[in-house]
């Protein structure tokens, strides 16, 4: 019998019961062969109980339910608004639980820094789920382009139509997305690709566009520059994701990917590997803090010009 056959499953509790939890996280955790879904916590029993029952686990509610779920878990996954997620992530780290967080970690630098410092102090592993860093197709592409190097410039556009007229998306009901817009919701995805390929952002310029759209100009440590357009209010015909690199060997465009659930399973694998080896993942709480710092600076600039 191999070591893998005798390794106990990683007990992961899920905090949150919204569309993201229902559509992606709970199914991915329940189906993962190396994971035991140790429970689902929600503010309301009428939301937590059916989701937990659908995946054969226990429901937790109330503040005392959070402590009980942490005690029953090795790690916790978050499907909560960022500024609800951040203090609960600190609480989970202090309880000795590893962290699988959604992006952004928080919408304030202080909130994100508290999470990073709590994880470091407690010695727990952390992963921030930026989809393209964990989807197999795009993760391989990022690694390949980073190895190639020699990039001169890059262009990224991530435009959704969540708030376009006629949209029926259940994610449009999210108050934090409506308040913070595409910069905070899809900005982490774009930055999580550009930074490993082109290097750290040394200078950032931001400007407001139509509706919630934000435009960024970035100068990277490699000497390359990039432009980024982010928004959730584009007309349906204008929505889409494009990322193109241009450099010494020509151009390279990011491939499509299978979907969020497959990518989330990759993030679970990354957390399990960080737990097993003690080696921090590149997309950990520290990286999440860095993303929040960049997004907060961009937001401040864009608001000054609005």
Tab-separated table of C-alpha atoms in Angstrom:
chain	number	residue	atom	x	y	z
A	1	UNK	CA	0.000	0.000	0.000
A	2	UNK	CA	1.367	3.440	-0.931
A	3	UNK	CA	1.703	6.428	1.371
A	4	UNK	CA	-1.084	8.174	-0.553
A	5	UNK	CA	-3.425	5.297	0.299
A	6	UNK	CA	-2.947	5.844	4.037
A	7	UNK	CA	-2.954	9.644	4.117
A	8	UNK	CA	-6.074	10.845	5.949
A	9	UNK	CA	-8.282	13.277	4.048
A	10	UNK	CA	-7.862	16.981	4.697
A	11	UNK	CA	-10.918	18.111	6.640
A	12	UNK	CA	-12.109	21.357	5.040
A	13	UNK	CA	-15.057	23.358	6.343
A	14	UNK	CA	-16.940	25.799	4.125
A	15	UNK	CA	-17.935	29.253	5.351
A	16	UNK	CA	-20.713	30.692	3.207
A	17	UNK	CA	-23.870	29.513	1.448
A	18	UNK	CA	-24.285	31.911	-1.486
A	19	UNK	CA	-24.150	31.154	-5.225
A	20	UNK	CA	-20.368	30.734	-5.209
A	21	UNK	CA	-20.575	28.185	-2.393
A	22	UNK	CA	-23.480	26.330	-4.008
A	23	UNK	CA	-22.218	26.318	-7.576
A	24	UNK	CA	-18.472	25.841	-7.117
A	25	UNK	CA	-16.966	25.319	-3.700
A	26	UNK	CA	-19.306	22.812	-2.050
A	27	UNK	CA	-19.441	20.498	-5.108
A	28	UNK	CA	-15.667	20.674	-5.585
A	29	UNK	CA	-14.887	19.968	-1.943
A	30	UNK	CA	-17.439	17.158	-1.633
A	31	UNK	CA	-16.124	15.407	-4.753
A	32	UNK	CA	-12.416	15.801	-4.022
A	33	UNK	CA	-10.859	12.409	-3.204
A	34	UNK	CA	-8.379	13.899	-0.737
A	35	UNK	CA	-10.889	16.012	1.175
A	36	UNK	CA	-13.577	15.480	3.777
A	37	UNK	CA	-16.111	18.300	3.687
A	38	UNK	CA	-16.319	18.757	7.450
A	39	UNK	CA	-19.298	21.094	7.473
A	40	UNK	CA	-21.014	24.154	6.020
A	41	UNK	CA	-21.541	27.342	7.996
A	42	UNK	CA	-24.106	30.004	7.170
A	43	UNK	CA	-25.767	32.887	8.952
A	44	UNK	CA	-29.178	31.330	8.337
A	45	UNK	CA	-30.069	27.704	9.062
A	46	UNK	CA	-32.470	27.669	6.090
A	47	UNK	CA	-29.480	28.259	3.797
A	48	UNK	CA	-26.831	26.167	5.563
A	49	UNK	CA	-28.913	23.054	6.196
A	50	UNK	CA	-29.970	22.213	2.612
A	51	UNK	CA	-26.492	22.912	1.252
A	52	UNK	CA	-24.894	20.701	3.895
A	53	UNK	CA	-27.474	17.951	3.350
A	54	UNK	CA	-26.906	18.021	-0.410
A	55	UNK	CA	-23.267	17.150	0.178
A	56	UNK	CA	-23.608	14.759	3.081
A	57	UNK	CA	-22.174	16.936	5.806
A	58	UNK	CA	-23.233	18.925	8.873
A	59	UNK	CA	-24.660	22.442	8.963
A	60	UNK	CA	-23.423	25.090	11.399
A	61	UNK	CA	-24.973	28.465	12.168
A	62	UNK	CA	-24.406	31.365	14.515
A	63	UNK	CA	-21.195	32.616	16.047
A	64	UNK	CA	-20.772	29.493	18.139
A	65	UNK	CA	-21.161	27.465	14.948
A	66	UNK	CA	-18.042	29.091	13.516
A	67	UNK	CA	-15.972	27.911	16.475
A	68	UNK	CA	-17.459	24.424	16.238
A	69	UNK	CA	-16.676	24.176	12.520
A	70	UNK	CA	-13.109	25.397	13.071
A	71	UNK	CA	-12.635	22.759	15.743
A	72	UNK	CA	-13.902	20.062	13.357
A	73	UNK	CA	-11.657	21.170	10.476
A	74	UNK	CA	-8.015	21.181	9.404
A	75	UNK	CA	-8.695	24.004	6.945
A	76	UNK	CA	-11.526	26.305	5.939
A	77	UNK	CA	-12.675	27.602	2.560
A	78	UNK	CA	-14.386	30.972	2.303
A	79	UNK	CA	-17.346	31.915	0.112
A	80	UNK	CA	-18.046	35.243	1.792
A	81	UNK	CA	-17.707	38.958	0.937
A	82	UNK	CA	-14.058	40.010	1.282
A	83	UNK	CA	-14.488	42.228	4.309
A	84	UNK	CA	-16.436	39.484	6.088
A	85	UNK	CA	-13.868	36.915	4.990
A	86	UNK	CA	-10.842	38.786	6.350
A	87	UNK	CA	-11.640	38.858	10.100
A	88	UNK	CA	-12.940	35.282	9.965
A	89	UNK	CA	-9.717	34.210	8.240
A	90	UNK	CA	-7.753	35.753	11.114
A	91	UNK	CA	-9.970	33.865	13.553
A	92	UNK	CA	-9.489	30.606	11.645
A	93	UNK	CA	-5.705	31.017	11.514
A	94	UNK	CA	-5.601	31.680	15.239
A	95	UNK	CA	-7.545	28.433	15.707
A	96	UNK	CA	-4.862	26.592	13.705
A	97	UNK	CA	-6.846	26.144	10.474
A	98	UNK	CA	-5.262	26.453	7.046
A	99	UNK	CA	-6.903	29.005	4.752
A	100	UNK	CA	-8.428	28.677	1.274
A	101	UNK	CA	-9.633	32.199	0.560
A	102	UNK	CA	-11.471	33.863	-2.270
A	103	UNK	CA	-10.119	36.948	-3.975
A	104	UNK	CA	-9.750	39.689	-2.938
A	105	UNK	CA	-8.676	38.771	0.580
A	106	UNK	CA	-10.066	42.126	1.751
A	107	UNK	CA	-10.833	45.527	0.248
A	108	UNK	CA	-8.671	47.364	2.778
A	109	UNK	CA	-4.927	47.028	3.144
A	110	UNK	CA	-5.300	46.794	6.921
A	111	UNK	CA	-7.727	43.891	6.579
A	112	UNK	CA	-5.528	41.962	4.161
A	113	UNK	CA	-2.409	42.638	6.235
A	114	UNK	CA	-4.124	41.267	9.344
A	115	UNK	CA	-4.844	38.013	7.512
A	116	UNK	CA	-1.289	37.650	6.192
A	117	UNK	CA	0.208	38.348	9.601
A	118	UNK	CA	-2.182	35.963	11.379
A	119	UNK	CA	-1.391	33.153	8.936
A	120	UNK	CA	2.342	33.724	9.324
A	121	UNK	CA	2.172	33.883	13.119
A	122	UNK	CA	0.065	30.711	13.348
A	123	UNK	CA	2.213	28.873	10.809
A	124	UNK	CA	-0.800	27.836	8.716
A	125	UNK	CA	-0.812	27.378	4.950
A	126	UNK	CA	-2.863	29.728	2.796
A	127	UNK	CA	-4.050	29.924	-0.802
A	128	UNK	CA	-5.987	32.749	-2.457
A	129	UNK	CA	-8.218	31.451	-5.245
A	130	UNK	CA	-7.369	33.476	-8.339
A	131	UNK	CA	-8.982	31.294	-11.010
A	132	UNK	CA	-6.354	31.446	-13.733
A	133	UNK	CA	-3.542	30.482	-11.379
A	134	UNK	CA	-5.245	27.127	-10.730
A	135	UNK	CA	-7.167	26.182	-13.877
A	136	UNK	CA	-4.923	23.539	-15.521
A	137	UNK	CA	-4.901	25.171	-18.953
A	138	UNK	CA	-4.051	28.679	-17.792
A	139	UNK	CA	-1.704	27.624	-14.987
A	140	UNK	CA	0.405	25.734	-17.543
A	141	UNK	CA	0.331	28.748	-19.885
A	142	UNK	CA	1.469	31.128	-17.126
A	143	UNK	CA	4.371	28.824	-16.232
A	144	UNK	CA	5.361	28.492	-19.894
A	145	UNK	CA	5.317	32.246	-20.589
A	146	UNK	CA	7.217	32.993	-17.382
A	147	UNK	CA	9.933	30.579	-18.483
A	148	UNK	CA	10.064	32.062	-21.998
A	149	UNK	CA	10.578	35.637	-20.793
A	150	UNK	CA	11.583	38.504	-23.051
A	151	UNK	CA	8.149	40.103	-22.977
A	152	UNK	CA	7.944	43.723	-24.073
A	153	UNK	CA	4.327	44.569	-23.278
A	154	UNK	CA	0.982	42.992	-22.452
A	155	UNK	CA	-2.678	43.841	-22.821
A	156	UNK	CA	-5.455	42.424	-20.627
A	157	UNK	CA	-9.184	43.014	-20.825
A	158	UNK	CA	-11.633	41.392	-18.408
A	159	UNK	CA	-15.106	42.738	-19.068
A	160	UNK	CA	-18.258	41.198	-17.664
A	161	UNK	CA	-21.883	42.164	-18.254
A	162	UNK	CA	-23.061	41.404	-14.719
A	163	UNK	CA	-24.685	44.820	-14.406
A	164	UNK	CA	-25.692	45.322	-18.024
A	165	UNK	CA	-29.358	45.857	-18.825
A	166	UNK	CA	-31.239	42.572	-18.841
A	167	UNK	CA	-28.647	40.616	-16.856
A	168	UNK	CA	-30.189	37.795	-14.819
A	169	UNK	CA	-26.995	36.628	-13.102
A	170	UNK	CA	-27.487	35.688	-9.452
A	171	UNK	CA	-24.023	37.134	-8.746
A	172	UNK	CA	-25.404	40.599	-9.536
A	173	UNK	CA	-27.161	40.514	-6.157
A	174	UNK	CA	-23.803	40.752	-4.368
A	175	UNK	CA	-23.669	44.139	-2.553
A	176	UNK	CA	-19.865	44.227	-2.348
A	177	UNK	CA	-19.477	43.612	-6.104
A	178	UNK	CA	-21.931	46.378	-6.897
A	179	UNK	CA	-20.090	48.777	-4.571
A	180	UNK	CA	-16.503	47.904	-5.587
A	181	UNK	CA	-17.006	47.006	-9.255
A	182	UNK	CA	-14.782	45.191	-11.703
A	183	UNK	CA	-11.525	46.581	-10.307
A	184	UNK	CA	-11.896	44.517	-7.142
A	185	UNK	CA	-13.832	41.563	-8.517
A	186	UNK	CA	-11.874	40.681	-11.662
A	187	UNK	CA	-8.771	42.816	-11.113
A	188	UNK	CA	-7.136	40.119	-8.954
A	189	UNK	CA	-7.507	37.623	-11.800
A	190	UNK	CA	-5.697	39.822	-14.317
A	191	UNK	CA	-2.960	40.869	-11.891
A	192	UNK	CA	-2.389	37.281	-10.773
A	193	UNK	CA	-1.418	36.444	-14.363
A	194	UNK	CA	0.609	39.536	-15.235
A	195	UNK	CA	2.748	39.660	-12.086
A	196	UNK	CA	4.352	36.188	-12.329
A	197	UNK	CA	4.980	36.605	-16.072
A	198	UNK	CA	6.181	40.234	-16.182
A	199	UNK	CA	7.403	40.819	-12.633
A	200	UNK	CA	6.296	42.952	-9.718
A	201	UNK	CA	4.414	46.164	-10.406
A	202	UNK	CA	6.782	49.085	-9.842
A	203	UNK	CA	4.445	51.855	-10.974
A	204	UNK	CA	0.690	52.002	-11.433
A	205	UNK	CA	-1.575	54.560	-13.078
A	206	UNK	CA	-5.361	54.212	-12.948
A	207	UNK	CA	-8.248	56.014	-14.613
A	208	UNK	CA	-11.999	55.601	-14.420
A	209	UNK	CA	-13.902	54.523	-17.524
A	210	UNK	CA	-17.638	54.186	-18.235
A	211	UNK	CA	-19.835	52.801	-15.425
A	212	UNK	CA	-17.620	50.683	-13.148
A	213	UNK	CA	-14.822	50.246	-15.711
A	214	UNK	CA	-11.252	50.972	-14.611
A	215	UNK	CA	-8.173	51.269	-16.837
A	216	UNK	CA	-4.679	50.517	-15.491
A	217	UNK	CA	-1.218	51.168	-16.887
A	218	UNK	CA	1.473	49.121	-15.149
A	219	UNK	CA	5.262	49.163	-15.292
A	220	UNK	CA	6.822	45.874	-14.210
A	221	UNK	CA	10.170	44.926	-12.680
A	222	UNK	CA	11.197	43.151	-15.901
A	223	UNK	CA	11.004	46.464	-17.772
A	224	UNK	CA	7.815	45.439	-19.553
A	225	UNK	CA	4.621	47.448	-19.373
A	226	UNK	CA	1.002	46.322	-19.449
A	227	UNK	CA	-2.449	47.807	-19.835
A	228	UNK	CA	-5.508	46.398	-18.112
A	229	UNK	CA	-9.221	47.141	-18.578
A	230	UNK	CA	-11.613	45.831	-15.929
A	231	UNK	CA	-15.383	46.097	-15.583
A	232	UNK	CA	-18.666	44.336	-14.856
A	233	UNK	CA	-21.076	46.623	-16.735
A	234	UNK	CA	-20.133	46.097	-20.391
A	235	UNK	CA	-22.865	45.416	-22.945
A	236	UNK	CA	-23.177	41.635	-23.460
A	237	UNK	CA	-21.689	41.899	-26.944
A	238	UNK	CA	-18.590	43.603	-25.533
A	239	UNK	CA	-17.999	41.200	-22.649
A	240	UNK	CA	-15.106	38.752	-22.630
A	241	UNK	CA	-11.615	37.986	-21.410
A	242	UNK	CA	-8.478	38.627	-23.443
A	243	UNK	CA	-4.822	38.606	-22.404
A	244	UNK	CA	-2.037	38.987	-24.934
A	245	UNK	CA	1.716	39.161	-24.450
A	246	UNK	CA	4.091	40.652	-27.039
A	247	UNK	CA	7.833	40.147	-26.967
A	248	UNK	CA	10.994	38.847	-28.568
A	249	UNK	CA	9.344	35.634	-29.778
A	250	UNK	CA	6.111	37.161	-31.023
A	251	UNK	CA	2.748	37.042	-29.297
A	252	UNK	CA	1.019	34.688	-26.889
A	253	UNK	CA	-2.647	34.722	-25.863
A	254	UNK	CA	-4.120	33.144	-22.761
A	255	UNK	CA	-6.072	29.963	-23.555
A	256	UNK	CA	-9.597	29.171	-22.466
A	257	UNK	CA	-10.197	27.138	-19.333
A	258	UNK	CA	-12.680	24.468	-18.301
A	259	UNK	CA	-14.482	26.331	-15.535
A	260	UNK	CA	-14.416	27.495	-11.947
A	261	UNK	CA	-15.048	24.128	-10.285
A	262	UNK	CA	-12.073	22.478	-11.983
A	263	UNK	CA	-9.892	25.460	-11.101
A	264	UNK	CA	-11.072	25.367	-7.492
A	265	UNK	CA	-10.062	21.714	-7.245
A	266	UNK	CA	-6.609	22.869	-8.345
A	267	UNK	CA	-6.569	25.403	-5.510
A	268	UNK	CA	-7.514	22.649	-3.052
A	269	UNK	CA	-4.596	20.570	-4.364
A	270	UNK	CA	-2.274	23.552	-3.939
A	271	UNK	CA	-3.375	24.066	-0.336
A	272	UNK	CA	-2.931	20.371	0.439
A	273	UNK	CA	0.585	20.484	-1.034
A	274	UNK	CA	1.482	23.556	1.036
A	275	UNK	CA	0.146	21.819	4.156
A	276	UNK	CA	2.128	18.663	3.368
A	277	UNK	CA	5.447	20.312	2.512
A	278	UNK	CA	5.353	23.494	4.578
A	279	UNK	CA	6.390	25.418	1.453
A	280	UNK	CA	4.209	28.523	0.908
A	281	UNK	CA	2.297	28.687	-2.352
A	282	UNK	CA	3.079	31.664	-4.596
A	283	UNK	CA	-0.585	32.712	-4.437
A	284	UNK	CA	-0.820	32.817	-0.637
A	285	UNK	CA	-2.052	35.371	1.895
A	286	UNK	CA	1.072	37.517	1.350
A	287	UNK	CA	0.305	37.662	-2.363
A	288	UNK	CA	-3.312	38.450	-1.487
A	289	UNK	CA	-2.086	41.394	0.580
A	290	UNK	CA	0.005	42.604	-2.348
A	291	UNK	CA	-3.026	42.465	-4.657
A	292	UNK	CA	-5.070	44.482	-2.169
A	293	UNK	CA	-2.331	47.100	-1.948
A	294	UNK	CA	-2.313	47.503	-5.734
A	295	UNK	CA	-6.098	47.595	-6.042
A	296	UNK	CA	-6.450	50.118	-3.213
A	297	UNK	CA	-3.900	52.403	-4.884
A	298	UNK	CA	-5.716	52.080	-8.211
A	299	UNK	CA	-9.085	52.789	-6.612
A	300	UNK	CA	-7.764	55.939	-4.938
A	301	UNK	CA	-6.355	57.262	-8.209
A	302	UNK	CA	-9.506	56.456	-10.189
A	303	UNK	CA	-11.756	58.109	-7.607
A	304	UNK	CA	-9.675	61.286	-7.679
A	305	UNK	CA	-10.327	61.555	-11.431
A	306	UNK	CA	-14.014	60.602	-11.367
